[in-house]
One Martini backbone bead per residue (centre of mass of N, CA, C, O) as a GRO file, in nm:
protein
  194
    1MET     BB    1  -2.709   2.721  -1.142
    2GLN     BB    2  -2.671   2.444  -1.281
    3ARG     BB    3  -2.422   2.302  -1.414
    4ALA     BB    4  -2.554   2.154  -1.671
    5ASP     BB    5  -2.714   2.403  -1.745
    6ALA     BB    6  -2.430   2.565  -1.798
    7VAL     BB    7  -2.303   2.348  -1.992
    8GLU     BB    8  -2.550   2.367  -2.207
    9GLN     BB    9  -2.498   2.685  -2.255
   10LEU     BB   10  -2.214   2.663  -2.370
   11ASN     BB   11  -2.274   2.467  -2.613
   12SER     BB   12  -2.498   2.654  -2.734
   13VAL     BB   13  -2.332   2.903  -2.789
   14TYR     BB   14  -2.107   2.781  -2.941
   15ARG     BB   15  -2.285   2.681  -3.187
   16ILE     BB   16  -2.420   2.911  -3.281
   17LEU     BB   17  -2.124   3.111  -3.286
   18SER     BB   18  -1.987   2.930  -3.474
   19ALA     BB   19  -2.167   2.972  -3.701
   20ASP     BB   20  -2.156   3.263  -3.740
   21MET     BB   21  -1.848   3.251  -3.819
   22ASP     BB   22  -1.849   3.107  -4.055
   23ALA     BB   23  -2.043   3.258  -4.222
   24ALA     BB   24  -1.875   3.525  -4.192
   25VAL     BB   25  -1.610   3.393  -4.333
   26ALA     BB   26  -1.758   3.328  -4.586
   27TYR     BB   27  -1.893   3.613  -4.678
   28SER     BB   28  -1.594   3.744  -4.701
   29ALA     BB   29  -1.470   3.559  -4.908
   30GLU     BB   30  -1.692   3.638  -5.116
   31HIS     BB   31  -1.716   3.931  -4.980
   32SER     BB   32  -1.465   4.177  -5.026
   33ASN     BB   33  -1.537   4.380  -4.773
   34PRO     BB   34  -1.581   4.606  -4.535
   35PHE     BB   35  -1.844   4.478  -4.394
   36ALA     BB   36  -1.753   4.204  -4.386
   37HIS     BB   37  -1.486   4.263  -4.205
   38ARG     BB   38  -1.660   4.346  -3.961
   39THR     BB   39  -1.851   4.110  -3.925
   40VAL     BB   40  -1.625   3.941  -3.829
   41VAL     BB   41  -1.534   4.136  -3.582
   42ARG     BB   42  -1.814   4.109  -3.428
   43THR     BB   43  -1.832   3.811  -3.418
   44LEU     BB   44  -1.596   3.718  -3.288
   45PHE     BB   45  -1.647   3.895  -2.998
   46SER     BB   46  -1.900   3.739  -2.955
   47LEU     BB   47  -1.757   3.467  -2.925
   48ILE     BB   48  -1.550   3.541  -2.692
   49GLU     BB   49  -1.774   3.639  -2.477
   50GLY     BB   50  -1.957   3.418  -2.471
   51LEU     BB   51  -1.775   3.218  -2.382
   52ALA     BB   52  -1.649   3.364  -2.120
   53PHE     BB   53  -1.933   3.386  -1.975
   54GLN     BB   54  -1.972   3.077  -1.976
   55LEU     BB   55  -1.729   2.989  -1.802
   56ARG     BB   56  -1.824   3.187  -1.566
   57GLN     BB   57  -2.094   3.004  -1.522
   58VAL     BB   58  -1.952   2.709  -1.462
   59THR     BB   59  -1.786   2.761  -1.233
   60ILE     BB   60  -1.976   2.872  -1.042
   61ALA     BB   61  -2.157   2.606  -1.062
   62SER     BB   62  -1.892   2.395  -0.977
   63LEU     BB   63  -1.895   2.506  -0.706
   64GLU     BB   64  -1.828   2.400  -0.409
   65PRO     BB   65  -1.889   2.447  -0.080
   66HIS     BB   66  -1.612   2.508   0.062
   67THR     BB   67  -1.352   2.446  -0.095
   68GLY     BB   68  -1.133   2.694  -0.192
   69SER     BB   69  -1.048   2.748  -0.473
   70LEU     BB   70  -1.165   3.006  -0.447
   71THR     BB   71  -1.207   3.321  -0.380
   72LEU     BB   72  -1.402   3.574  -0.307
   73ALA     BB   73  -1.269   3.778  -0.529
   74GLU     BB   74  -1.334   3.580  -0.765
   75LEU     BB   75  -1.643   3.546  -0.730
   76VAL     BB   76  -1.716   3.827  -0.770
   77LEU     BB   77  -1.570   3.853  -1.055
   78LEU     BB   78  -1.752   3.644  -1.187
   79ARG     BB   79  -2.019   3.786  -1.106
   80GLU     BB   80  -1.994   4.090  -1.182
   81GLU     BB   81  -1.945   4.242  -0.914
   82ARG     BB   82  -2.020   4.482  -0.639
   83TYR     BB   83  -1.990   4.678  -0.357
   84ASN     BB   84  -2.201   4.884  -0.168
   85LEU     BB   85  -2.310   5.152  -0.012
   86ASN     BB   86  -2.590   5.291   0.086
   87THR     BB   87  -2.729   5.544   0.256
   88LYS     BB   88  -2.812   5.367   0.478
   89GLY     BB   89  -2.552   5.138   0.505
   90GLU     BB   90  -2.625   4.923   0.300
   91PRO     BB   91  -2.563   4.645   0.124
   92GLU     BB   92  -2.482   4.672  -0.258
   93THR     BB   93  -2.513   4.569  -0.551
   94SER     BB   94  -2.314   4.599  -0.873
   95ASP     BB   95  -2.209   4.633  -1.169
   96ASN     BB   96  -1.843   4.464  -1.264
   97PHE     BB   97  -1.689   4.570  -1.542
   98GLN     BB   98  -1.420   4.460  -1.698
   99ASN     BB   99  -1.140   4.444  -1.882
  100PHE     BB  100  -1.117   4.240  -2.111
  101LEU     BB  101  -0.833   4.104  -2.113
  102PRO     BB  102  -0.800   4.056  -1.812
  103ASN     BB  103  -1.108   3.892  -1.811
  104LEU     BB  104  -0.969   3.676  -1.980
  105LEU     BB  105  -0.763   3.564  -1.800
  106PHE     BB  106  -0.928   3.512  -1.555
  107THR     BB  107  -1.121   3.304  -1.693
  108ILE     BB  108  -0.922   3.095  -1.744
  109ARG     BB  109  -0.777   3.055  -1.467
  110SER     BB  110  -1.056   2.982  -1.313
  111TYR     BB  111  -1.145   2.753  -1.452
  112GLY     BB  112  -0.878   2.572  -1.411
  113LYS     BB  113  -0.872   2.592  -1.080
  114ASN     BB  114  -1.143   2.463  -1.038
  115HIS     BB  115  -0.986   2.190  -1.170
  116GLY     BB  116  -0.673   2.179  -1.050
  117ALA     BB  117  -0.535   2.383  -1.255
  118THR     BB  118  -0.223   2.569  -1.356
  119PHE     BB  119  -0.342   2.803  -1.601
  120GLN     BB  120  -0.187   2.986  -1.856
  121ALA     BB  121  -0.202   3.214  -2.055
  122ASP     BB  122   0.003   3.255  -2.342
  123THR     BB  123   0.164   3.628  -2.352
  124SER     BB  124   0.417   3.576  -2.551
  125THR     BB  125   0.293   3.592  -2.809
  126HIS     BB  126   0.169   3.690  -3.106
  127GLY     BB  127  -0.124   3.603  -3.057
  128TRP     BB  128  -0.157   3.839  -2.836
  129GLN     BB  129  -0.065   4.079  -2.992
  130ALA     BB  130  -0.323   3.984  -3.188
  131MET     BB  131  -0.540   4.064  -2.976
  132ARG     BB  132  -0.494   4.343  -2.877
  133HIS     BB  133  -0.535   4.431  -3.202
  134ALA     BB  134  -0.845   4.330  -3.198
  135VAL     BB  135  -0.960   4.500  -2.971
  136ASN     BB  136  -0.879   4.799  -3.114
  137LEU     BB  137  -1.049   4.711  -3.357
  138ARG     BB  138  -1.320   4.696  -3.223
  139ASN     BB  139  -1.357   4.960  -3.110
  140ARG     BB  140  -1.289   5.124  -3.389
  141ILE     BB  141  -1.587   4.978  -3.515
  142THR     BB  142  -1.788   5.058  -3.270
  143HIS     BB  143  -1.625   5.352  -3.235
  144PRO     BB  144  -1.617   5.555  -3.401
  145LYS     BB  145  -1.448   5.883  -3.568
  146SER     BB  146  -1.386   5.774  -3.869
  147VAL     BB  147  -1.379   5.634  -4.161
  148ALA     BB  148  -1.083   5.519  -4.095
  149ASN     BB  149  -1.206   5.304  -3.892
  150LEU     BB  150  -1.385   5.103  -4.096
  151THR     BB  151  -1.117   5.009  -4.194
  152LEU     BB  152  -0.951   4.740  -4.309
  153SER     BB  153  -0.656   4.587  -4.331
  154ASP     BB  154  -0.449   4.350  -4.376
  155GLN     BB  155  -0.315   4.342  -4.097
  156ASP     BB  156  -0.559   4.320  -3.955
  157GLN     BB  157  -0.674   4.053  -4.065
  158LYS     BB  158  -0.435   3.901  -3.982
  159ASN     BB  159  -0.481   3.971  -3.660
  160LEU     BB  160  -0.756   3.836  -3.663
  161ILE     BB  161  -0.666   3.555  -3.725
  162GLU     BB  162  -0.433   3.511  -3.482
  163ALA     BB  163  -0.648   3.568  -3.253
  164ALA     BB  164  -0.833   3.332  -3.301
  165ALA     BB  165  -0.652   3.150  -3.247
  166TRP     BB  166  -0.536   3.167  -2.986
  167TRP     BB  167  -0.808   3.118  -2.862
  168LYS     BB  168  -0.830   2.857  -2.928
  169LYS     BB  169  -0.573   2.719  -2.818
  170THR     BB  170  -0.614   2.809  -2.533
  171LEU     BB  171  -0.883   2.636  -2.479
  172LEU     BB  172  -0.769   2.364  -2.536
  173GLU     BB  173  -0.539   2.367  -2.331
  174MET     BB  174  -0.718   2.413  -2.111
  175PHE     BB  175  -0.907   2.169  -2.128
  176ASP     BB  176  -0.665   1.950  -2.102
  177ALA     BB  177  -0.572   2.079  -1.805
  178CYS     BB  178  -0.841   2.002  -1.671
  179ASP     BB  179  -0.838   1.698  -1.747
  180ARG     BB  180  -0.585   1.620  -1.614
  181ALA     BB  181  -0.684   1.694  -1.341
  182ASP     BB  182  -0.939   1.507  -1.329
  183ALA     BB  183  -0.775   1.248  -1.364
  184GLU     BB  184  -0.613   1.287  -1.087
  185TRP     BB  185  -0.821   1.285  -0.901
  186ILE     BB  186  -0.958   1.027  -0.967
  187ALA     BB  187  -0.723   0.851  -0.900
  188LYS     BB  188  -0.676   0.968  -0.601
  189SER     BB  189  -0.975   0.882  -0.506
  190GLN     BB  190  -0.950   0.570  -0.553
  191SER     BB  191  -0.692   0.497  -0.388
  192VAL     BB  192  -0.857   0.624  -0.125
  193GLY     BB  193  -1.081   0.361  -0.166
  194SER     BB  194  -0.926   0.089  -0.181
   0.00000   0.00000   0.00000
């Protein structure tokens, strides 16, 4: 995929899933019930996972051959691939899905690294702890073991809001770090060309 196509996909997915999130939050505010609350959880994670996947696609599409900005292992992980040998001793690829939170941090770091930025998501904040709780909440409501698993407490809802705020803040900081690294690279390349 060409970089421009990958960026367009990222923008389109963002617009669609952000509109879904706005609609889910508005519905939940108007109809404060368990269905509405579960819908917000599912919609938020669709937004996060959709954007994370698209960020990986933009990173892959942005790589110039042999730039060395990402290692071979990082590239394979971005592609969500794993290599095995088949019964004939020939290499073949298979899907390699990683745990959500480590993969989210990896995606953010790789996107920044591809821009020459050394950005790390801040995992020392309460927002990160809320994200961890929100992932457990998502798992609980998408794979319920009891009726109790399907109800969100006030604290669950608060953590969900804080997790969404952490995600938004992290993305904005990452994009800002990338913009600064891009501007620095352009300034250096212009001074070399002068």
